[in-house]
Amino acid sequence: MEQKQRILLCEDDDNLGMLLREYLTAKGYDTFLATDGEAGYEAFRTGDYNLCVLDVMMPKKDGFTLARDIRKEDADMPIIFLTAKNLKEDVLEGFEIGADDYLTKPFSMEELTFRIEAILRRVGGRQKEQSAYRLGSFVFDKLKQTLTRNGETKKLTTKESDLLGLLCKNANELLQRDYALNVIWDDANYFNARSMDVYITKLRKHLREDADVDIINIHGKGYKLVVPAGTALLPEDRETLAADGGAAKR
């Protein structure tokens, strides 16, 4: 029997929380409900979840703080924020933390389910990929979501890895802005576009140690990952890549 996907739901409104838990359970998800941020964090540390749905305004620990704590434990855990706040600053803060999606109350439970399904499909598809790339002196492993240079490895977030993967597939060519937004965020709206700008800045910081690698802005069109020739590595090259990494560490 196929194992159910597990969702951590953190919502301090008892009525809404119970309705969401019952609805997600009926949709086939194994859903745990926590009613404050501290309980949510304890549940995350002791459980094994595929995705977190976090209310922003919660007692004891707000959703943004909880998300940061979760990111310290698991940098690529998918997170959806629920909030009654619709200020641009709040939305951007959520995406800066690394949110995969953001729903403003009131919302339909069907919409939440669709967004959960879309994120889990992306995660599942990413796990099936066997692709790695050499970016100058860096090695990017999309499967493991890591960026390695001189034996030192950085763990990337889900959005960082997805975006860098698209840039690698289009290395030294234009990556259309709207195309990237629709592939990774499912919508090329204003908030998602601002979120992508944040992640582009993060990726530039990760890559700045190699002067031959850069992500440049093509005004009004998108981005281009500039790398030396020979960037793309086919899946069958992973063993060679791993051997190179082991030699570097030795």
PDB file of C-alpha atoms in Angstrom:
ATOM      1  CA  MET A   1       0.000   0.000   0.000  1.00  0.00           C
ATOM      2  CA  GLU A   2       1.308   3.450  -0.942  1.00  0.00           C
ATOM      3  CA  GLN A   3       2.296   5.528   2.073  1.00  0.00           C
ATOM      4  CA  LYS A   4       0.252   8.688   2.619  1.00  0.00           C
ATOM      5  CA  GLN A   5       1.900  12.080   2.289  1.00  0.00           C
ATOM      6  CA  ARG A   6       2.213  13.724   5.717  1.00  0.00           C
ATOM      7  CA  ILE A   7       1.303  17.371   6.269  1.00  0.00           C
ATOM      8  CA  LEU A   8       2.064  19.509   9.321  1.00  0.00           C
ATOM      9  CA  LEU A   9      -0.762  22.051   9.668  1.00  0.00           C
ATOM     10  CA  CYS A  10      -0.238  24.927  12.133  1.00  0.00           C
ATOM     11  CA  GLU A  11      -3.349  27.081  12.652  1.00  0.00           C
ATOM     12  CA  ASP A  12      -4.429  28.768  15.894  1.00  0.00           C
ATOM     13  CA  ASP A  13      -8.059  29.262  14.836  1.00  0.00           C
ATOM     14  CA  ASP A  14      -9.643  26.089  16.254  1.00  0.00           C
ATOM     15  CA  ASN A  15     -12.582  26.021  13.836  1.00  0.00           C
ATOM     16  CA  LEU A  16     -10.520  26.682  10.714  1.00  0.00           C
ATOM     17  CA  GLY A  17      -7.788  24.304  11.846  1.00  0.00           C
ATOM     18  CA  MET A  18     -10.209  21.432  12.405  1.00  0.00           C
ATOM     19  CA  LEU A  19     -11.986  22.078   9.096  1.00  0.00           C
ATOM     20  CA  LEU A  20      -8.669  22.107   7.207  1.00  0.00           C
ATOM     21  CA  ARG A  21      -7.437  18.964   8.951  1.00  0.00           C
ATOM     22  CA  GLU A  22     -10.661  17.097   8.193  1.00  0.00           C
ATOM     23  CA  TYR A  23     -10.652  18.276   4.581  1.00  0.00           C
ATOM     24  CA  LEU A  24      -7.002  17.342   3.956  1.00  0.00           C
ATOM     25  CA  THR A  25      -7.523  13.995   5.677  1.00  0.00           C
ATOM     26  CA  ALA A  26     -10.505  13.328   3.409  1.00  0.00           C
ATOM     27  CA  LYS A  27      -8.252  14.137   0.447  1.00  0.00           C
ATOM     28  CA  GLY A  28      -5.874  11.379   1.513  1.00  0.00           C
ATOM     29  CA  TYR A  29      -3.234  13.318   3.472  1.00  0.00           C
ATOM     30  CA  ASP A  30      -2.035  12.234   6.906  1.00  0.00           C
ATOM     31  CA  THR A  31      -2.500  15.620   8.608  1.00  0.00           C
ATOM     32  CA  PHE A  32      -1.293  16.691  12.061  1.00  0.00           C
ATOM     33  CA  LEU A  33      -2.761  19.898  13.529  1.00  0.00           C
ATOM     34  CA  ALA A  34      -0.827  22.162  15.908  1.00  0.00           C
ATOM     35  CA  THR A  35      -2.529  25.260  17.352  1.00  0.00           C
ATOM     36  CA  ASP A  36       0.527  27.372  18.194  1.00  0.00           C
ATOM     37  CA  GLY A  37       4.053  27.847  16.869  1.00  0.00           C
ATOM     38  CA  GLU A  38       5.870  26.060  19.684  1.00  0.00           C
ATOM     39  CA  ALA A  39       3.638  22.990  19.354  1.00  0.00           C
ATOM     40  CA  GLY A  40       4.206  23.117  15.618  1.00  0.00           C
ATOM     41  CA  TYR A  41       7.971  23.147  16.023  1.00  0.00           C
ATOM     42  CA  GLU A  42       7.902  20.245  18.480  1.00  0.00           C
ATOM     43  CA  ALA A  43       5.686  18.280  16.068  1.00  0.00           C
ATOM     44  CA  PHE A  44       8.089  18.979  13.216  1.00  0.00           C
ATOM     45  CA  ARG A  45      11.126  17.857  15.216  1.00  0.00           C
ATOM     46  CA  THR A  46       9.488  14.602  16.266  1.00  0.00           C
ATOM     47  CA  GLY A  47       7.620  13.801  13.044  1.00  0.00           C
ATOM     48  CA  ASP A  48       8.393  13.086   9.419  1.00  0.00           C
ATOM     49  CA  TYR A  49       6.501  15.419   7.089  1.00  0.00           C
ATOM     50  CA  ASN A  50       6.356  16.030   3.351  1.00  0.00           C
ATOM     51  CA  LEU A  51       5.013  19.596   3.576  1.00  0.00           C
ATOM     52  CA  CYS A  52       4.164  22.282   6.161  1.00  0.00           C
ATOM     53  CA  VAL A  53       1.163  24.643   6.091  1.00  0.00           C
ATOM     54  CA  LEU A  54       1.810  27.490   8.545  1.00  0.00           C
ATOM     55  CA  ASP A  55      -0.466  30.280   9.715  1.00  0.00           C
ATOM     56  CA  VAL A  56       1.552  33.494  10.060  1.00  0.00           C
ATOM     57  CA  MET A  57      -0.186  34.966  13.131  1.00  0.00           C
ATOM     58  CA  MET A  58       0.098  32.354  15.893  1.00  0.00           C
ATOM     59  CA  PRO A  59       0.693  32.572  19.672  1.00  0.00           C
ATOM     60  CA  LYS A  60       3.989  31.589  21.333  1.00  0.00           C
ATOM     61  CA  LYS A  61       5.806  31.513  17.980  1.00  0.00           C
ATOM     62  CA  ASP A  62       4.603  33.182  14.776  1.00  0.00           C
ATOM     63  CA  GLY A  63       4.657  31.419  11.416  1.00  0.00           C
ATOM     64  CA  PHE A  64       7.664  33.311  10.053  1.00  0.00           C
ATOM     65  CA  THR A  65       9.761  32.418  13.119  1.00  0.00           C
ATOM     66  CA  LEU A  66       8.576  28.811  12.945  1.00  0.00           C
ATOM     67  CA  ALA A  67       9.508  28.641   9.260  1.00  0.00           C
ATOM     68  CA  ARG A  68      13.020  29.905  10.012  1.00  0.00           C
ATOM     69  CA  ASP A  69      13.393  27.240  12.710  1.00  0.00           C
ATOM     70  CA  ILE A  70      12.156  24.570  10.296  1.00  0.00           C
ATOM     71  CA  ARG A  71      14.613  25.756   7.648  1.00  0.00           C
ATOM     72  CA  LYS A  72      17.469  25.242  10.135  1.00  0.00           C
ATOM     73  CA  GLU A  73      16.375  21.610  10.532  1.00  0.00           C
ATOM     74  CA  ASP A  74      15.475  20.946   6.889  1.00  0.00           C
ATOM     75  CA  ALA A  75      16.480  23.532   4.294  1.00  0.00           C
ATOM     76  CA  ASP A  76      14.287  22.076   1.540  1.00  0.00           C
ATOM     77  CA  MET A  77      11.044  21.359   3.436  1.00  0.00           C
ATOM     78  CA  PRO A  78       8.138  22.741   1.323  1.00  0.00           C
ATOM     79  CA  ILE A  79       6.251  25.487   3.199  1.00  0.00           C
ATOM     80  CA  ILE A  80       2.933  27.223   2.465  1.00  0.00           C
ATOM     81  CA  PHE A  81       1.989  30.290   4.518  1.00  0.00           C
ATOM     82  CA  LEU A  82      -1.611  31.133   5.455  1.00  0.00           C
ATOM     83  CA  THR A  83      -2.302  34.708   6.523  1.00  0.00           C
ATOM     84  CA  ALA A  84      -4.916  37.409   6.848  1.00  0.00           C
ATOM     85  CA  LYS A  85      -2.217  39.956   5.995  1.00  0.00           C
ATOM     86  CA  ASN A  86      -1.833  40.994   2.372  1.00  0.00           C
ATOM     87  CA  LEU A  87       0.794  43.728   2.651  1.00  0.00           C
ATOM     88  CA  LYS A  88       3.579  43.439   0.084  1.00  0.00           C
ATOM     89  CA  GLU A  89       6.193  43.568   2.837  1.00  0.00           C
ATOM     90  CA  ASP A  90       4.667  40.552   4.597  1.00  0.00           C
ATOM     91  CA  VAL A  91       4.392  38.550   1.393  1.00  0.00           C
ATOM     92  CA  LEU A  92       7.993  39.327   0.477  1.00  0.00           C
ATOM     93  CA  GLU A  93       9.203  38.405   3.963  1.00  0.00           C
ATOM     94  CA  GLY A  94       7.513  35.044   3.582  1.00  0.00           C
ATOM     95  CA  PHE A  95       9.204  34.394   0.263  1.00  0.00           C
ATOM     96  CA  GLU A  96      12.573  35.584   1.587  1.00  0.00           C
ATOM     97  CA  ILE A  97      12.330  32.920   4.279  1.00  0.00           C
ATOM     98  CA  GLY A  98      11.889  30.397   1.506  1.00  0.00           C
ATOM     99  CA  ALA A  99       8.132  29.875   1.245  1.00  0.00           C
ATOM    100  CA  ASP A 100       6.961  27.738  -1.651  1.00  0.00           C
ATOM    101  CA  ASP A 101       3.550  29.403  -1.681  1.00  0.00           C
ATOM    102  CA  TYR A 102       1.450  32.005   0.132  1.00  0.00           C
ATOM    103  CA  LEU A 103      -2.350  32.044   0.576  1.00  0.00           C
ATOM    104  CA  THR A 104      -4.251  35.083   1.876  1.00  0.00           C
ATOM    105  CA  LYS A 105      -7.375  34.479   3.940  1.00  0.00           C
ATOM    106  CA  PRO A 106     -10.138  33.921   3.077  1.00  0.00           C
ATOM    107  CA  PHE A 107      -9.254  31.141   0.632  1.00  0.00           C
ATOM    108  CA  SER A 108     -10.990  28.028  -0.620  1.00  0.00           C
ATOM    109  CA  MET A 109      -9.886  24.660   0.686  1.00  0.00           C
ATOM    110  CA  GLU A 110      -9.877  23.424  -2.912  1.00  0.00           C
ATOM    111  CA  GLU A 111      -7.296  26.075  -3.829  1.00  0.00           C
ATOM    112  CA  LEU A 112      -5.090  25.039  -0.901  1.00  0.00           C
ATOM    113  CA  THR A 113      -5.316  21.412  -2.019  1.00  0.00           C
ATOM    114  CA  PHE A 114      -4.390  22.299  -5.609  1.00  0.00           C
ATOM    115  CA  ARG A 115      -1.342  24.216  -4.399  1.00  0.00           C
ATOM    116  CA  ILE A 116      -0.256  21.391  -2.100  1.00  0.00           C
ATOM    117  CA  GLU A 117      -0.574  18.920  -4.983  1.00  0.00           C
ATOM    118  CA  ALA A 118       1.434  21.189  -7.318  1.00  0.00           C
ATOM    119  CA  ILE A 119       4.286  21.523  -4.804  1.00  0.00           C
ATOM    120  CA  LEU A 120       4.386  17.794  -4.040  1.00  0.00           C
ATOM    121  CA  ARG A 121       4.447  17.028  -7.769  1.00  0.00           C
ATOM    122  CA  ARG A 122       7.469  19.304  -8.178  1.00  0.00           C
ATOM    123  CA  VAL A 123       9.228  17.693  -5.229  1.00  0.00           C
ATOM    124  CA  GLY A 124       8.467  14.211  -6.516  1.00  0.00           C
ATOM    125  CA  GLY A 125       9.667  15.069 -10.008  1.00  0.00           C
ATOM    126  CA  ARG A 126      12.837  16.604  -8.651  1.00  0.00           C
ATOM    127  CA  GLN A 127      13.622  13.458  -6.665  1.00  0.00           C
ATOM    128  CA  LYS A 128      13.399  11.372  -9.838  1.00  0.00           C
ATOM    129  CA  GLU A 129      15.932  13.520 -11.674  1.00  0.00           C
ATOM    130  CA  GLN A 130      19.529  12.345 -11.901  1.00  0.00           C
ATOM    131  CA  SER A 131      21.262  15.518 -13.071  1.00  0.00           C
ATOM    132  CA  ALA A 132      24.421  17.346 -12.063  1.00  0.00           C
ATOM    133  CA  TYR A 133      26.223  20.367 -13.468  1.00  0.00           C
ATOM    134  CA  ARG A 134      29.722  21.772 -13.313  1.00  0.00           C
ATOM    135  CA  LEU A 135      29.633  25.562 -13.048  1.00  0.00           C
ATOM    136  CA  GLY A 136      33.225  26.693 -13.321  1.00  0.00           C
ATOM    137  CA  SER A 137      34.795  25.604 -10.024  1.00  0.00           C
ATOM    138  CA  PHE A 138      31.381  24.668  -8.590  1.00  0.00           C
ATOM    139  CA  VAL A 139      29.494  21.387  -8.808  1.00  0.00           C
ATOM    140  CA  PHE A 140      25.717  21.669  -8.571  1.00  0.00           C
ATOM    141  CA  ASP A 141      23.860  18.459  -7.718  1.00  0.00           C
ATOM    142  CA  LYS A 142      20.177  19.081  -8.365  1.00  0.00           C
ATOM    143  CA  LEU A 143      19.132  15.749  -6.922  1.00  0.00           C
ATOM    144  CA  LYS A 144      20.798  16.438  -3.573  1.00  0.00           C
ATOM    145  CA  GLN A 145      20.223  20.220  -3.841  1.00  0.00           C
ATOM    146  CA  THR A 146      23.870  20.963  -3.072  1.00  0.00           C
ATOM    147  CA  LEU A 147      26.492  23.345  -4.418  1.00  0.00           C
ATOM    148  CA  THR A 148      30.093  22.205  -3.870  1.00  0.00           C
ATOM    149  CA  ARG A 149      33.412  24.035  -4.358  1.00  0.00           C
ATOM    150  CA  ASN A 150      36.847  22.906  -3.188  1.00  0.00           C
ATOM    151  CA  GLY A 151      35.310  20.171  -1.046  1.00  0.00           C
ATOM    152  CA  GLU A 152      32.948  22.570   0.758  1.00  0.00           C
ATOM    153  CA  THR A 153      29.240  21.927   0.255  1.00  0.00           C
ATOM    154  CA  LYS A 154      26.286  24.296   0.685  1.00  0.00           C
ATOM    155  CA  LYS A 155      22.742  22.981   0.999  1.00  0.00           C
ATOM    156  CA  LEU A 156      20.307  24.902  -1.214  1.00  0.00           C
ATOM    157  CA  THR A 157      16.633  25.523  -0.537  1.00  0.00           C
ATOM    158  CA  THR A 158      13.975  24.019  -2.790  1.00  0.00           C
ATOM    159  CA  LYS A 159      13.420  27.258  -4.703  1.00  0.00           C
ATOM    160  CA  GLU A 160      17.163  27.940  -5.039  1.00  0.00           C
ATOM    161  CA  SER A 161      17.722  24.465  -6.450  1.00  0.00           C
ATOM    162  CA  ASP A 162      14.753  24.612  -8.841  1.00  0.00           C
ATOM    163  CA  LEU A 163      15.789  28.020 -10.150  1.00  0.00           C
ATOM    164  CA  LEU A 164      19.468  27.138 -10.513  1.00  0.00           C
ATOM    165  CA  GLY A 165      18.436  23.930 -12.281  1.00  0.00           C
ATOM    166  CA  LEU A 166      16.473  25.918 -14.880  1.00  0.00           C
ATOM    167  CA  LEU A 167      19.389  28.314 -15.320  1.00  0.00           C
ATOM    168  CA  CYS A 168      21.755  25.368 -15.839  1.00  0.00           C
ATOM    169  CA  LYS A 169      19.491  23.847 -18.473  1.00  0.00           C
ATOM    170  CA  ASN A 170      19.696  27.178 -20.307  1.00  0.00           C
ATOM    171  CA  ALA A 171      23.353  27.932 -19.492  1.00  0.00           C
ATOM    172  CA  ASN A 172      24.765  30.862 -21.497  1.00  0.00           C
ATOM    173  CA  GLU A 173      21.316  31.424 -22.980  1.00  0.00           C
ATOM    174  CA  LEU A 174      18.345  33.563 -21.977  1.00  0.00           C
ATOM    175  CA  LEU A 175      15.986  32.075 -19.399  1.00  0.00           C
ATOM    176  CA  GLN A 176      12.677  33.807 -20.006  1.00  0.00           C
ATOM    177  CA  ARG A 177      11.374  35.416 -16.817  1.00  0.00           C
ATOM    178  CA  ASP A 178       7.716  34.420 -17.268  1.00  0.00           C
ATOM    179  CA  TYR A 179       8.675  30.873 -18.227  1.00  0.00           C
ATOM    180  CA  ALA A 180      10.675  30.417 -15.009  1.00  0.00           C
ATOM    181  CA  LEU A 181       7.853  31.902 -12.929  1.00  0.00           C
ATOM    182  CA  ASN A 182       5.256  29.587 -14.435  1.00  0.00           C
ATOM    183  CA  VAL A 183       7.457  26.490 -14.100  1.00  0.00           C
ATOM    184  CA  ILE A 184       8.558  27.091 -10.489  1.00  0.00           C
ATOM    185  CA  TRP A 185       5.834  29.302  -8.998  1.00  0.00           C
ATOM    186  CA  ASP A 186       2.919  28.301 -11.276  1.00  0.00           C
ATOM    187  CA  ASP A 187       2.039  31.976 -11.805  1.00  0.00           C
ATOM    188  CA  ALA A 188       3.914  34.979 -13.236  1.00  0.00           C
ATOM    189  CA  ASN A 189       2.285  37.503 -10.892  1.00  0.00           C
ATOM    190  CA  TYR A 190       3.929  40.492  -9.178  1.00  0.00           C
ATOM    191  CA  PHE A 191       4.603  38.795  -5.833  1.00  0.00           C
ATOM    192  CA  ASN A 192       6.147  35.713  -7.435  1.00  0.00           C
ATOM    193  CA  ALA A 193       8.311  37.917  -9.671  1.00  0.00           C
ATOM    194  CA  ARG A 194       9.632  39.783  -6.623  1.00  0.00           C
ATOM    195  CA  SER A 195      10.250  36.457  -4.896  1.00  0.00           C
ATOM    196  CA  MET A 196      12.276  35.218  -7.872  1.00  0.00           C
ATOM    197  CA  ASP A 197      14.395  38.385  -7.739  1.00  0.00           C
ATOM    198  CA  VAL A 198      15.201  37.554  -4.108  1.00  0.00           C
ATOM    199  CA  TYR A 199      16.309  34.041  -5.040  1.00  0.00           C
ATOM    200  CA  ILE A 200      18.409  35.298  -7.961  1.00  0.00           C
ATOM    201  CA  THR A 201      20.243  37.545  -5.481  1.00  0.00           C
ATOM    202  CA  LYS A 202      20.804  34.575  -3.147  1.00  0.00           C
ATOM    203  CA  LEU A 203      22.190  32.451  -5.989  1.00  0.00           C
ATOM    204  CA  ARG A 204      24.568  35.233  -7.042  1.00  0.00           C
ATOM    205  CA  LYS A 205      25.928  35.321  -3.492  1.00  0.00           C
ATOM    206  CA  HIS A 206      26.454  31.560  -3.546  1.00  0.00           C
ATOM    207  CA  LEU A 207      28.339  31.747  -6.858  1.00  0.00           C
ATOM    208  CA  ARG A 208      30.370  34.922  -6.365  1.00  0.00           C
ATOM    209  CA  GLU A 209      33.515  33.041  -5.279  1.00  0.00           C
ATOM    210  CA  ASP A 210      34.118  32.132  -8.934  1.00  0.00           C
ATOM    211  CA  ALA A 211      34.587  35.186 -11.161  1.00  0.00           C
ATOM    212  CA  ASP A 212      33.872  33.101 -14.279  1.00  0.00           C
ATOM    213  CA  VAL A 213      30.325  32.313 -13.097  1.00  0.00           C
ATOM    214  CA  ASP A 214      27.568  34.914 -12.920  1.00  0.00           C
ATOM    215  CA  ILE A 215      23.828  35.405 -13.340  1.00  0.00           C
ATOM    216  CA  ILE A 216      23.148  38.506 -15.407  1.00  0.00           C
ATOM    217  CA  ASN A 217      19.879  40.360 -15.801  1.00  0.00           C
ATOM    218  CA  ILE A 218      18.550  40.746 -19.345  1.00  0.00           C
ATOM    219  CA  HIS A 219      16.358  43.822 -18.887  1.00  0.00           C
ATOM    220  CA  GLY A 220      12.681  43.145 -19.458  1.00  0.00           C
ATOM    221  CA  LYS A 221      13.296  39.558 -20.588  1.00  0.00           C
ATOM    222  CA  GLY A 222      14.889  37.377 -17.933  1.00  0.00           C
ATOM    223  CA  TYR A 223      18.237  36.044 -16.757  1.00  0.00           C
ATOM    224  CA  LYS A 224      21.320  34.353 -18.182  1.00  0.00           C
ATOM    225  CA  LEU A 225      23.658  32.033 -16.291  1.00  0.00           C
ATOM    226  CA  VAL A 226      27.139  32.768 -17.630  1.00  0.00           C
ATOM    227  CA  VAL A 227      29.520  29.832 -17.189  1.00  0.00           C
ATOM    228  CA  PRO A 228      32.607  28.389 -18.918  1.00  0.00           C
ATOM    229  CA  ALA A 229      32.048  25.776 -21.611  1.00  0.00           C
ATOM    230  CA  GLY A 230      31.278  22.200 -20.565  1.00  0.00           C
ATOM    231  CA  THR A 231      28.726  23.012 -17.886  1.00  0.00           C
ATOM    232  CA  ALA A 232      26.110  20.326 -18.433  1.00  0.00           C
ATOM    233  CA  LEU A 233      26.778  16.845 -17.149  1.00  0.00           C
ATOM    234  CA  LEU A 234      24.584  13.938 -18.189  1.00  0.00           C
ATOM    235  CA  PRO A 235      23.105  11.600 -15.531  1.00  0.00           C
ATOM    236  CA  GLU A 236      25.586   8.851 -16.421  1.00  0.00           C
ATOM    237  CA  ASP A 237      28.442  11.231 -15.519  1.00  0.00           C
ATOM    238  CA  ARG A 238      27.439  11.275 -11.841  1.00  0.00           C
ATOM    239  CA  GLU A 239      29.879   8.507 -10.856  1.00  0.00           C
ATOM    240  CA  THR A 240      32.752  10.425 -12.414  1.00  0.00           C
ATOM    241  CA  LEU A 241      31.556  13.554 -10.683  1.00  0.00           C
ATOM    242  CA  ALA A 242      31.403  11.776  -7.330  1.00  0.00           C
ATOM    243  CA  ALA A 243      34.909  10.440  -7.856  1.00  0.00           C
ATOM    244  CA  ASP A 244      36.162  13.959  -8.596  1.00  0.00           C
ATOM    245  CA  GLY A 245      34.530  15.214  -5.408  1.00  0.00           C
ATOM    246  CA  GLY A 246      36.111  12.458  -3.358  1.00  0.00           C
ATOM    247  CA  ALA A 247      39.520  13.228  -4.837  1.00  0.00           C
ATOM    248  CA  ALA A 248      39.075  16.915  -4.004  1.00  0.00           C
ATOM    249  CA  LYS A 249      38.332  16.065  -0.367  1.00  0.00           C
ATOM    250  CA  ARG A 250      41.384  13.820  -0.158  1.00  0.00           C
TER     251      ARG A 250
END
